PDB file of C-alpha atoms in Angstrom:
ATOM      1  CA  UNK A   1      16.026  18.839  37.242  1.00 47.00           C
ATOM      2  CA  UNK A   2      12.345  18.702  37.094  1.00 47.00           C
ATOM      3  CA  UNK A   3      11.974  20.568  33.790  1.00 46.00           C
ATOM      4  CA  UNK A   4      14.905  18.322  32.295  1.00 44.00           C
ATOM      5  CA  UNK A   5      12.682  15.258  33.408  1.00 41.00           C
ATOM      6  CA  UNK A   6       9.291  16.735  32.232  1.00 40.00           C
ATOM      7  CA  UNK A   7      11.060  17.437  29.186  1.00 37.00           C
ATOM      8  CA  UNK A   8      12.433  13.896  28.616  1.00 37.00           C
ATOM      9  CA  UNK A   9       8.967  12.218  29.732  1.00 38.00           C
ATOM     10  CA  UNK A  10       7.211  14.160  27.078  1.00 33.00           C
ATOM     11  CA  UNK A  11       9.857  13.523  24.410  1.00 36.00           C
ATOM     12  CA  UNK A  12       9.103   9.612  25.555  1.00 38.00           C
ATOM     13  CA  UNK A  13       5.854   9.946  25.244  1.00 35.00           C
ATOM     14  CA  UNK A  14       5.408  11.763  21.552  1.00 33.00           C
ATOM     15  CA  UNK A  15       7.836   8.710  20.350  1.00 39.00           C
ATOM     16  CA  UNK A  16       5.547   6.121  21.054  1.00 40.00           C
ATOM     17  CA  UNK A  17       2.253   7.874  19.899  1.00 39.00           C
ATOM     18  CA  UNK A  18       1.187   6.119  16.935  1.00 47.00           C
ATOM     19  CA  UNK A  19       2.727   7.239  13.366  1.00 47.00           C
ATOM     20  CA  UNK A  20      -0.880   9.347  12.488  1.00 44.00           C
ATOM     21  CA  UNK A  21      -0.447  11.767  15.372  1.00 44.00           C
ATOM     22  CA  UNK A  22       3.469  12.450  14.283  1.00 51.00           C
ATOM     23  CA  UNK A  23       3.161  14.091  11.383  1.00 53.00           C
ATOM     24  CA  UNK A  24       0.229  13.097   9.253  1.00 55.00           C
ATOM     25  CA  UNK A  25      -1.912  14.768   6.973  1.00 59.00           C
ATOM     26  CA  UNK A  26      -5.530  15.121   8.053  1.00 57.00           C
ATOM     27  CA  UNK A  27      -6.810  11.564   6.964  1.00 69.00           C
ATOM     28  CA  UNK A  28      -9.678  13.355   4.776  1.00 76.00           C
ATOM     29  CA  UNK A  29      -7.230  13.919   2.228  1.00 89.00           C
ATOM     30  CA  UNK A  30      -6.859   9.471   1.379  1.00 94.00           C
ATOM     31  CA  UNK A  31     -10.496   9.392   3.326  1.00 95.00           C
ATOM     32  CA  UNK A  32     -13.166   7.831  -0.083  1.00 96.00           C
ATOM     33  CA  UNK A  33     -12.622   4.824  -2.818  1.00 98.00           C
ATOM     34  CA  UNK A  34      -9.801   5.255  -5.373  1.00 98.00           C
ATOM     35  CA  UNK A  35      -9.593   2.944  -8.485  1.00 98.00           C
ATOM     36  CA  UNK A  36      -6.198   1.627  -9.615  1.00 98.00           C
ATOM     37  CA  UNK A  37      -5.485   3.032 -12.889  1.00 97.00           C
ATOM     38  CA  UNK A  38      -1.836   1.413 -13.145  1.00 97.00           C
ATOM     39  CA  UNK A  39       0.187  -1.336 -11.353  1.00 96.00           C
ATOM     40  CA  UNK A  40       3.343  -1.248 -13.534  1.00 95.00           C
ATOM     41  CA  UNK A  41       7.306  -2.361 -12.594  1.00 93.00           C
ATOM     42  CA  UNK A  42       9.947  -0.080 -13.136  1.00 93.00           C
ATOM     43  CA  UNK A  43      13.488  -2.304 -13.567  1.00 92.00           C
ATOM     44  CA  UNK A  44      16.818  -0.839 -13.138  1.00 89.00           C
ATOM     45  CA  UNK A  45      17.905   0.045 -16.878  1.00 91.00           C
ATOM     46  CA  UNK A  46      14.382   2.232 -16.758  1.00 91.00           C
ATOM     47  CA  UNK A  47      12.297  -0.079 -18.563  1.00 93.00           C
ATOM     48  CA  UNK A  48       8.631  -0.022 -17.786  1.00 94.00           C
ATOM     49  CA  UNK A  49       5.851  -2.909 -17.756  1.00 95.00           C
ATOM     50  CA  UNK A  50       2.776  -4.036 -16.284  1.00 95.00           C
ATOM     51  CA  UNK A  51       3.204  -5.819 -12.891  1.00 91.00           C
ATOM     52  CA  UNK A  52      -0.445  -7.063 -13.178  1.00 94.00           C
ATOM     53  CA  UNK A  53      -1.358  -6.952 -16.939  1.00 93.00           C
ATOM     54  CA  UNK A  54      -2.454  -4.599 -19.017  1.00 92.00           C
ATOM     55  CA  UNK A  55      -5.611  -4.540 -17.428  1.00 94.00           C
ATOM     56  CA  UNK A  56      -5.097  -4.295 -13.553  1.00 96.00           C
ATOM     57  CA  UNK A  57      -8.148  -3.827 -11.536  1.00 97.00           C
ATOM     58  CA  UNK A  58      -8.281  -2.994  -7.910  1.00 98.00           C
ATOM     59  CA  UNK A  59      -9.661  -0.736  -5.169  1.00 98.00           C
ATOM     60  CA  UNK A  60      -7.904   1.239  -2.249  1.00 98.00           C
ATOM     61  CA  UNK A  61     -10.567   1.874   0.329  1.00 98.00           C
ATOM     62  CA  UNK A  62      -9.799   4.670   2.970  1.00 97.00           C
ATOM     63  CA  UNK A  63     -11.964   5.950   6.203  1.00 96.00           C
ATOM     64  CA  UNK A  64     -11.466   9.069   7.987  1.00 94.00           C
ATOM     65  CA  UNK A  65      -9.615   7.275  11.380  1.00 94.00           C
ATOM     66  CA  UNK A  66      -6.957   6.156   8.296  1.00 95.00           C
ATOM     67  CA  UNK A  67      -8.121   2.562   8.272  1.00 97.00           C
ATOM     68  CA  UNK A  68      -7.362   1.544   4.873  1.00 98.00           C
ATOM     69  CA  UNK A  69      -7.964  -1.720   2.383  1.00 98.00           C
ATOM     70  CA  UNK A  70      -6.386  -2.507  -0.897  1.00 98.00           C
ATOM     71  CA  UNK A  71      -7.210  -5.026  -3.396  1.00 98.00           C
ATOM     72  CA  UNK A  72      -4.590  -5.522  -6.974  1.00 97.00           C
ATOM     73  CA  UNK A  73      -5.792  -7.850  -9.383  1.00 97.00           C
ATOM     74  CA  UNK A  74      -4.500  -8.899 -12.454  1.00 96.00           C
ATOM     75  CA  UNK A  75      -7.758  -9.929 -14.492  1.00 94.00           C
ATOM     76  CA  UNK A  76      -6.219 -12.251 -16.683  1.00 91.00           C
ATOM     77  CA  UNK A  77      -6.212 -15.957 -13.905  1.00 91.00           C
ATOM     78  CA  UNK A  78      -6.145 -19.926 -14.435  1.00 89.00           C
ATOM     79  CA  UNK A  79      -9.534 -21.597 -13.056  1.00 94.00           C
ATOM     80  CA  UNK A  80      -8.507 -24.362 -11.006  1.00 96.00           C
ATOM     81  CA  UNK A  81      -9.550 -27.218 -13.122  1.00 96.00           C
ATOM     82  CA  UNK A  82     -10.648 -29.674 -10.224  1.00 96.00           C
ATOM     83  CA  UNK A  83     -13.386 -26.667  -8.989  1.00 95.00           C
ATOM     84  CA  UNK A  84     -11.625 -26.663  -5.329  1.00 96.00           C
ATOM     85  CA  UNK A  85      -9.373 -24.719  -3.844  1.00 91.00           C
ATOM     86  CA  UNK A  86      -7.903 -26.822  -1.313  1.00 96.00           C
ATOM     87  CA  UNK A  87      -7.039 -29.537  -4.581  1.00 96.00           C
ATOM     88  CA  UNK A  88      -5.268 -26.799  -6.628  1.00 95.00           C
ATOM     89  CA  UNK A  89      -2.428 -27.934  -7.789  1.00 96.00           C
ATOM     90  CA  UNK A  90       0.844 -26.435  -7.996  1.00 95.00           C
ATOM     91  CA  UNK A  91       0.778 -23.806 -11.209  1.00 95.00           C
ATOM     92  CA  UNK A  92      -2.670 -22.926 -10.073  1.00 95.00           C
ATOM     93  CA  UNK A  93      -1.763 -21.903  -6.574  1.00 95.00           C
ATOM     94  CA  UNK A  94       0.863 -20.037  -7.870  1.00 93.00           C
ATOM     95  CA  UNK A  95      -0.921 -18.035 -10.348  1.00 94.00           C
ATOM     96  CA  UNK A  96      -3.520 -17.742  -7.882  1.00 94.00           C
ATOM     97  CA  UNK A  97      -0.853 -16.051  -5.189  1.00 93.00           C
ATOM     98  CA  UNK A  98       1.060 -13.855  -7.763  1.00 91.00           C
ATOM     99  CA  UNK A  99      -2.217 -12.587  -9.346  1.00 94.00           C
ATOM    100  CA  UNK A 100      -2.975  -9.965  -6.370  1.00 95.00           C
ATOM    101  CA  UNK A 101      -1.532  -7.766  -3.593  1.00 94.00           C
ATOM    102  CA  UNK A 102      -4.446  -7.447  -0.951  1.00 97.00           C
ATOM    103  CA  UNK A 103      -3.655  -6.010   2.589  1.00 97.00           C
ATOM    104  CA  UNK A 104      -5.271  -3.766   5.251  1.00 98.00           C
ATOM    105  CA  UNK A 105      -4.556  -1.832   8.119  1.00 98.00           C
ATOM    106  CA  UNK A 106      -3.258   1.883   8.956  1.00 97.00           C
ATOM    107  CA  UNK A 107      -2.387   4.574   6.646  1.00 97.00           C
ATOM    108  CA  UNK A 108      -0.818   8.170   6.639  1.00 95.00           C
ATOM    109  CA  UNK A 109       0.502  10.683   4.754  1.00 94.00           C
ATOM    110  CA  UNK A 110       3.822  12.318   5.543  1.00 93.00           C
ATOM    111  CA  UNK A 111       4.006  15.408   3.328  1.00 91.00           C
ATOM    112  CA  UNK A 112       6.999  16.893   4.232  1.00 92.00           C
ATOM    113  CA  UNK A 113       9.167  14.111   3.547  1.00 93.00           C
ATOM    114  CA  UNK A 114       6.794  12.779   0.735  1.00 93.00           C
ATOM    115  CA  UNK A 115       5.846   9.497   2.251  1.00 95.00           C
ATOM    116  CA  UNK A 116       3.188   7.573   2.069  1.00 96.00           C
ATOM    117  CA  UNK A 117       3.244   4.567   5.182  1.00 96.00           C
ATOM    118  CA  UNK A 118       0.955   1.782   5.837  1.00 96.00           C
ATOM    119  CA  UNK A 119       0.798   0.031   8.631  1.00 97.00           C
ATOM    120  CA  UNK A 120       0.313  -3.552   7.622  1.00 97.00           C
ATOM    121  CA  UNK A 121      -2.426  -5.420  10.084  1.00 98.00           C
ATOM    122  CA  UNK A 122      -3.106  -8.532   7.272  1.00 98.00           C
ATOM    123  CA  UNK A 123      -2.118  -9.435   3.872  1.00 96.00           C
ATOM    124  CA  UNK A 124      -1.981 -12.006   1.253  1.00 94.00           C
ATOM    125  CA  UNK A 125       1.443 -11.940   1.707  1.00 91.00           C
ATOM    126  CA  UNK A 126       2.189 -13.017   5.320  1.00 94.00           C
ATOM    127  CA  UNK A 127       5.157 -11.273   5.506  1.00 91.00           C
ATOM    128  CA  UNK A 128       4.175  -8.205   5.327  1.00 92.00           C
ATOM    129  CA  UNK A 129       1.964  -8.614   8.284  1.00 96.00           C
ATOM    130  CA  UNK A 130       2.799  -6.393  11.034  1.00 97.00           C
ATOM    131  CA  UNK A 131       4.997  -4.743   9.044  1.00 95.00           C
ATOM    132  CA  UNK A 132       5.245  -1.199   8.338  1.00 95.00           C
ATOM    133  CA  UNK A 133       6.004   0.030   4.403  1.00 93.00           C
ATOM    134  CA  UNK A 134       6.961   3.230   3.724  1.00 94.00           C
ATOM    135  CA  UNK A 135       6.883   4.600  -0.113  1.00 94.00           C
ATOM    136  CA  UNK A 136       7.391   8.199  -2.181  1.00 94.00           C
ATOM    137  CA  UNK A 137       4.364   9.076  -3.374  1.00 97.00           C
ATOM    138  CA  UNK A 138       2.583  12.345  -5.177  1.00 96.00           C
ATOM    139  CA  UNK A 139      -0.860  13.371  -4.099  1.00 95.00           C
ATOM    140  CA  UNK A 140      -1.906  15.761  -7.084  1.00 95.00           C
ATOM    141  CA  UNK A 141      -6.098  16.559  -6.616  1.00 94.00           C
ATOM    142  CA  UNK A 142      -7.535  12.885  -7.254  1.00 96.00           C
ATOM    143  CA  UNK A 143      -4.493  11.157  -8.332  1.00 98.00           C
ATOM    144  CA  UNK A 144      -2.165   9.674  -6.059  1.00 97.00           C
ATOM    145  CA  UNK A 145       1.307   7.680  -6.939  1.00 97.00           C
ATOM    146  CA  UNK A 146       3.140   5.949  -4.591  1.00 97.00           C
ATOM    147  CA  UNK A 147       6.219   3.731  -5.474  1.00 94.00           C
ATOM    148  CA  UNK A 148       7.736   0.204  -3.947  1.00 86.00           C
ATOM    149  CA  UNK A 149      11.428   0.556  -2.788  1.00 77.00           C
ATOM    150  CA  UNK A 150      13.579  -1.712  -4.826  1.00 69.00           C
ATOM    151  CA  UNK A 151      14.522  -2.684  -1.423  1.00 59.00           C
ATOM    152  CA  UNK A 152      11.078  -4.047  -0.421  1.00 60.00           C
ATOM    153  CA  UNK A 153      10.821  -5.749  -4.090  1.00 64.00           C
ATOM    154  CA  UNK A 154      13.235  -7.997  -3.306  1.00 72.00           C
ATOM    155  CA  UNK A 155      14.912  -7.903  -6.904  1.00 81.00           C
ATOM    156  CA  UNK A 156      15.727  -4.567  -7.325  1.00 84.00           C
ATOM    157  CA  UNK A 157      12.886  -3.530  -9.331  1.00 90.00           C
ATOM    158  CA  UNK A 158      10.461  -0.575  -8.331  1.00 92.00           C
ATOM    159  CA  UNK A 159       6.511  -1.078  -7.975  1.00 92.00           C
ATOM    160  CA  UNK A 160       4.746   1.344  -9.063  1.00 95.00           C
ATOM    161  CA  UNK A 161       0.855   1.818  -7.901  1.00 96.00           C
ATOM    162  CA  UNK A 162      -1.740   4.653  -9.459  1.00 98.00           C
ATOM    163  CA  UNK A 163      -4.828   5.389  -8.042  1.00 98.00           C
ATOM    164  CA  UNK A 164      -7.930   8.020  -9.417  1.00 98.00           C
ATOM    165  CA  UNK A 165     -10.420   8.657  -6.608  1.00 98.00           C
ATOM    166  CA  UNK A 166     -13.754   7.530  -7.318  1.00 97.00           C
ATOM    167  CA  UNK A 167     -16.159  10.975  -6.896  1.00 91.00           C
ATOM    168  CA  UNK A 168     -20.144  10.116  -6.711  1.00 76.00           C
TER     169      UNK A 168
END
């Protein structure tokens, strides 16, 4: 009976370690700066565009403990004509929101089943805060790929997000 409980105590306990001790990939392979080098929307009949313009900028940040930031811009924006951002009005807000996708928290690699999963601590988006996303990716030397489940899209399109690490 002992060795039954032991066993279901430690089984207990490995469940609620955090996601980077379960199966991640040692964090220096994300660890450094990566560039975005496309932020593009794939839509059901295969069609692709650019989500943020043909000229996305943005930076993924990642340390070595897997705390991670990103930052998607699309360069093209509307000033807000009255200087303030608290007078905005309505168009400029919205171009303002639907412009980026910054967020921050935890990240790991699961390369077995091909995942990459962020922990969500704070984002643009609220709802995505505490929130955990999981996404295919491909890790090939300094280029990684995830993707955006249609699911998480909310209208059945795919995100697609390409990053080239930035080597001094």
């Amino acid at each position: 009976m002992k060795k039954c409980m032991s066993v279901l105590t430690l089984s207990a306990m490995f469940a609620t370690l955090p996601l980077a001790h379960a199966f991640a990939e040692p964090m220096s392979t994300l660890a450094g700066t990566w560039q975005l080098t496309a932020a593009d929307t794939l839509y059901r009949d295969g069609h692709r565009v650019h989500g943020f313009g043909d000229n996305p900028q943005g930076r993924m940040m990642v340390d070595s403990q897997g705390r991670y930031a990103i930052q998607i811009y699309r360069t093209a924006a509307t000033n807000f004509a009255s200087g303030n951002k608290a007078t905005g009005t309505p168009t400029e807000l919205r171009d303002a929101m639907l412009r980026n996708s910054v967020h921050y928290g935890q990240v790991v690699l699961d390369p077995v089943h091909h995942k990459i999963v962020f922990d969500v601590e704070r984002a643009v988006y609220p709802n995505w805060e505490g929130k955990r996303q999981v996404r295919d990716y491909t890790l090939t030397g300094d280029h990684l790929s995830y993707q955006v489940p249609a699911s998480a899209t909310g209208d059945g399109t795919i995100a697609i997000s390409e990053w080239q690490r930035i080597r001094d």
